Structures are given as C-alpha cells and as structure tokens.
Amino acid sequence: MKEFKQFDIVEDYSDHHFKKANLSGNKGHSLIINNTDKVKKKIAREWKILQENLPESIYVRVYEGRIDLLRAAIIGAAGTPYHDGLFFFDILFPSDYPARPPSVHFHSYGLQINPNLYADGSVCLSLLNTWIGKKHERWNPSESTILQVLLSIQALVLNEKPYFNEPFMFGLGGNKKSLTYNMNTFVLSCKMMLYVLRKPPLHFEDFVAAHFRERAHVISMASKAYMDDFPDIDCLVGNESLFSSTATANKPENFKMAMSLFYPELVKALALTGASVGIFIEQIRKDEEEIPSISQAAVRNNKFGFTGKICNKFWKILQNLNF
C-alpha cells in the first residue's frame, strides 16, 4: 500500500465514465475548454491542492492527455457500515470550470449503498448542486475545490448512520430503522467488495489487491462475527479485535442469511489476493463438508416456515450472481 502513490498522473482513460465528454470534431478528439488558460490554471491548482492535502484514506489519479478527468478512491472508515470497502468516483471538470461544479459518477456496480449514492451512479450532494442546500453548502466558484467534494463524500455521505442522510428521517423509531439500514448496507458493501476485487478500475488494480490483502483478516473476522450475531456494525476497533460495548444486538434472520451466503465467496475472493485467510477458508471447508447450510436445507426441505422463505429468496439471488 505504501508503494502506491496517493496522487499520480496517468495516461489511459479508456474506462472513465466521462471519457466522451468535453470532446468535439468528427472523431471526437478535440478537447473543448472555454477560456482555456484560465481553466487549465484552475485545474492545475486543484492538482496541487490534492497532491499536498489528501488524507491517507483517499487516492487520486489524473490524466495527462485529459486534464478535465479525474478518478478517486475512498476507503470506508472504521465505525461505519462501509469500513474497509473501496469506493470509486469518476469526476469531470466542465468546460467552464469553476463556474459550474464538477460532475461526479459513482462506481455503483448496480447497487445503492447510500441514500446519496444511486444505483445509476448519480451522486446527490449540495456541494455539487445536485441536492437542495443552504447557500454556504452549495458550489462556490471562488472557494470550492475538488478536495472539498471528496472530503464531503467521505464524511457526510459514507458516514456512521447513512439512513439519516435521507431528509425527514429523524423521527419515532429512527434509530432502530437506522440499525437495520446499516445491516443491509454492510451486506451490499460486502457484495461491492466482490465486484471491485473481480473488476478493479483501471490504474487501481495493484491498489485494490494490496488493500484487500492487507485488510482481509479484519474483513473476514468482522463478517464472520456479524454473521454469528456477535457485535454491532460499529464495533471494529483499531487493534483489529472485536468487542461489544453494549448488549449484543440480535440480527434479523434475513441479515444473517444474506451474510451466510456472501461470506464464503468474499473470503475466497480475498484469498486470491494472497491474503492470509487460511483459518477462515478451513472453517468454511469444514462447514461445507460437515453441516449442510440452512439456506440449502430450507430450499430442499421447506421446513423452516418464514425463515425458509427468506432462505429460498436469498438462495435464488445467489444463484443469479456471477460468482
């Protein structure tokens, strides 16, 4: 991880979401930028700000032949349902930047993991003028920067209680609904880890492998503990141990069932990075050999009532995934 630069200039932008934007000409090879010198100088300042001020959990790649494009990776913070996940964003500087805010596309892999991050890749944020906000929260051409955008996504979007990102959710029963939302989000985050491992964005292949190789043990340990009904979502601590500061919360059956389906595939994918997860692989092998999974038993025997229906549903979902 230390060998992977936090900020770097690269060439190939062929998989960038906005690769066809700001182009003109018969073959679309001419880059359109209004007030060229002014915009180029502003983007150069943005590069310098990023190069000197990125936190350890954000990585950026810019493109030598397309200064209007940028890609960022944000590591999910501890204490959130996104912990240890990798979340990628493609960014486009408009031709009249900074008069208008940048456009941002989230690599969602078809999943909605947050009220502000849509399955189609849209990002809802006041600073991008894609969400209603107070005047001081909206894009200010004379003050706002790309670094502020990335920090806002990290702190305000990928936070501890994303359920409350949705307006008017601070009401009766909100905390219970928030916990349920976090559980579902953690399952989706695990699913996204699988997608990222199998198809990492260009120029981040080594970073993805190194990150998950380094964090594989913690991810596997946390996933197994969540599945076994031990901790709350936010109980992973810095020394890579698990604890429960409050009474252990009972997880709904559908959450535990979803985790039981994704967990083996996630651990096997982590193992392919060269991570030391042998203890988890061995346990999975023993479970598969000695104990028929509840999900498969429910499908075969249909003896589990409501739980059986849940198992059946998730088993069908699993069969439709490209594992």
CSV table of N, CA and C in Angstrom, one decimal, residues 89 101-102 104 114-118 122-133 137-139 145-158 165:
chain,number,residue,atom,x,y,z
A,89,PHE,N,-14.9,7.0,-7.7
A,89,PHE,CA,-15.7,8.1,-8.2
A,89,PHE,C,-14.9,8.6,-9.4
A,101,PRO,N,-20.0,23.4,-11.0
A,101,PRO,CA,-19.3,22.4,-10.2
A,101,PRO,C,-19.0,21.2,-11.1
A,102,PRO,N,-18.1,20.4,-10.6
A,102,PRO,CA,-17.7,19.2,-11.4
A,102,PRO,C,-18.9,18.2,-11.4
A,104,VAL,N,-19.9,14.2,-11.0
A,104,VAL,CA,-19.3,13.1,-10.3
A,104,VAL,C,-20.2,11.8,-10.6
A,114,ASN,N,-26.3,3.8,-0.3
A,114,ASN,CA,-26.5,5.1,0.4
A,114,ASN,C,-27.6,5.9,-0.2
A,115,PRO,N,-28.3,6.6,0.6
A,115,PRO,CA,-29.4,7.5,0.1
A,115,PRO,C,-28.8,8.5,-0.9
A,116,ASN,N,-27.6,8.9,-0.8
A,116,ASN,CA,-27.0,9.9,-1.7
A,116,ASN,C,-26.3,9.3,-2.9
A,117,LEU,N,-26.1,8.0,-2.9
A,117,LEU,CA,-25.4,7.3,-4.0
A,117,LEU,C,-26.3,6.4,-4.7
A,118,TYR,N,-26.7,6.7,-5.9
A,118,TYR,CA,-27.7,5.9,-6.6
A,118,TYR,C,-27.1,4.8,-7.4
A,122,SER,N,-25.4,8.2,-9.9
A,122,SER,CA,-25.6,9.6,-9.6
A,122,SER,C,-25.2,9.8,-8.1
A,123,VAL,N,-24.6,11.0,-7.9
A,123,VAL,CA,-24.2,11.4,-6.6
A,123,VAL,C,-25.0,12.7,-6.1
A,124,CYS,N,-25.7,12.6,-5.0
A,124,CYS,CA,-26.6,13.6,-4.6
A,124,CYS,C,-25.9,14.4,-3.4
A,125,LEU,N,-25.4,15.6,-3.7
A,125,LEU,CA,-24.6,16.4,-2.7
A,125,LEU,C,-24.9,17.9,-3.0
A,126,SER,N,-25.1,18.6,-1.9
A,126,SER,CA,-25.3,20.0,-2.0
A,126,SER,C,-24.2,20.7,-2.7
A,127,LEU,N,-22.9,20.3,-2.4
A,127,LEU,CA,-21.7,21.0,-2.9
A,127,LEU,C,-21.6,20.8,-4.4
A,128,LEU,N,-22.3,19.8,-4.9
A,128,LEU,CA,-22.3,19.6,-6.4
A,128,LEU,C,-23.5,20.2,-7.1
A,129,ASN,N,-24.3,20.9,-6.3
A,129,ASN,CA,-25.6,21.4,-6.7
A,129,ASN,C,-26.6,20.4,-7.2
A,130,THR,N,-26.4,19.2,-6.8
A,130,THR,CA,-27.3,18.1,-7.1
A,130,THR,C,-28.3,17.8,-6.0
A,131,TRP,N,-28.3,18.6,-5.0
A,131,TRP,CA,-29.2,18.5,-3.9
A,131,TRP,C,-29.5,19.8,-3.3
A,132,ILE,N,-30.7,20.0,-2.8
A,132,ILE,CA,-31.0,21.3,-2.2
A,132,ILE,C,-30.2,21.5,-0.9
A,133,GLY,N,-29.6,22.7,-0.8
A,133,GLY,CA,-28.8,23.0,0.4
A,133,GLY,C,-28.8,24.5,0.6
A,137,GLU,N,-23.6,25.9,1.6
A,137,GLU,CA,-23.3,24.5,1.3
A,137,GLU,C,-23.2,24.2,-0.1
A,138,ARG,N,-23.6,25.1,-1.0
A,138,ARG,CA,-23.6,24.9,-2.4
A,138,ARG,C,-22.2,25.3,-3.1
A,139,TRP,N,-22.0,24.9,-4.3
A,139,TRP,CA,-20.8,25.2,-5.0
A,139,TRP,C,-20.5,26.7,-5.1
A,145,THR,N,-13.5,23.4,-3.9
A,145,THR,CA,-12.5,22.7,-4.6
A,145,THR,C,-12.9,21.2,-4.7
A,146,ILE,N,-12.1,20.5,-5.5
A,146,ILE,CA,-12.4,19.0,-5.6
A,146,ILE,C,-12.1,18.3,-4.3
A,147,LEU,N,-11.1,18.8,-3.6
A,147,LEU,CA,-10.7,18.2,-2.3
A,147,LEU,C,-11.9,18.3,-1.4
A,148,GLN,N,-12.6,19.4,-1.4
A,148,GLN,CA,-13.8,19.6,-0.5
A,148,GLN,C,-14.9,18.6,-0.9
A,149,VAL,N,-15.0,18.4,-2.2
A,149,VAL,CA,-16.0,17.4,-2.7
A,149,VAL,C,-15.7,16.0,-2.2
A,150,LEU,N,-14.5,15.6,-2.3
A,150,LEU,CA,-14.1,14.2,-1.8
A,150,LEU,C,-14.2,14.1,-0.3
A,151,LEU,N,-13.8,15.1,0.4
A,151,LEU,CA,-13.9,15.1,1.9
A,151,LEU,C,-15.4,15.1,2.3
A,152,SER,N,-16.3,15.8,1.6
A,152,SER,CA,-17.7,15.8,1.9
A,152,SER,C,-18.3,14.4,1.6
A,153,ILE,N,-17.9,13.8,0.5
A,153,ILE,CA,-18.4,12.4,0.3
A,153,ILE,C,-18.0,11.5,1.4
A,154,GLN,N,-16.7,11.6,1.8
A,154,GLN,CA,-16.2,10.7,2.8
A,154,GLN,C,-16.9,10.9,4.2
A,155,ALA,N,-17.0,12.2,4.6
A,155,ALA,CA,-17.5,12.5,5.9
A,155,ALA,C,-19.0,12.6,6.0
A,156,LEU,N,-19.7,13.1,5.0
A,156,LEU,CA,-21.1,13.4,5.1
A,156,LEU,C,-22.0,12.3,4.4
A,157,VAL,N,-21.4,11.6,3.5
A,157,VAL,CA,-22.2,10.6,2.8
A,157,VAL,C,-21.9,9.2,3.3
A,158,LEU,N,-20.6,8.8,3.3
A,158,LEU,CA,-20.2,7.4,3.8
A,158,LEU,C,-20.0,7.5,5.3
A,165,ASN,N,-29.2,10.3,6.2
A,165,ASN,CA,-28.9,11.2,5.1
A,165,ASN,C,-30.2,11.5,4.3
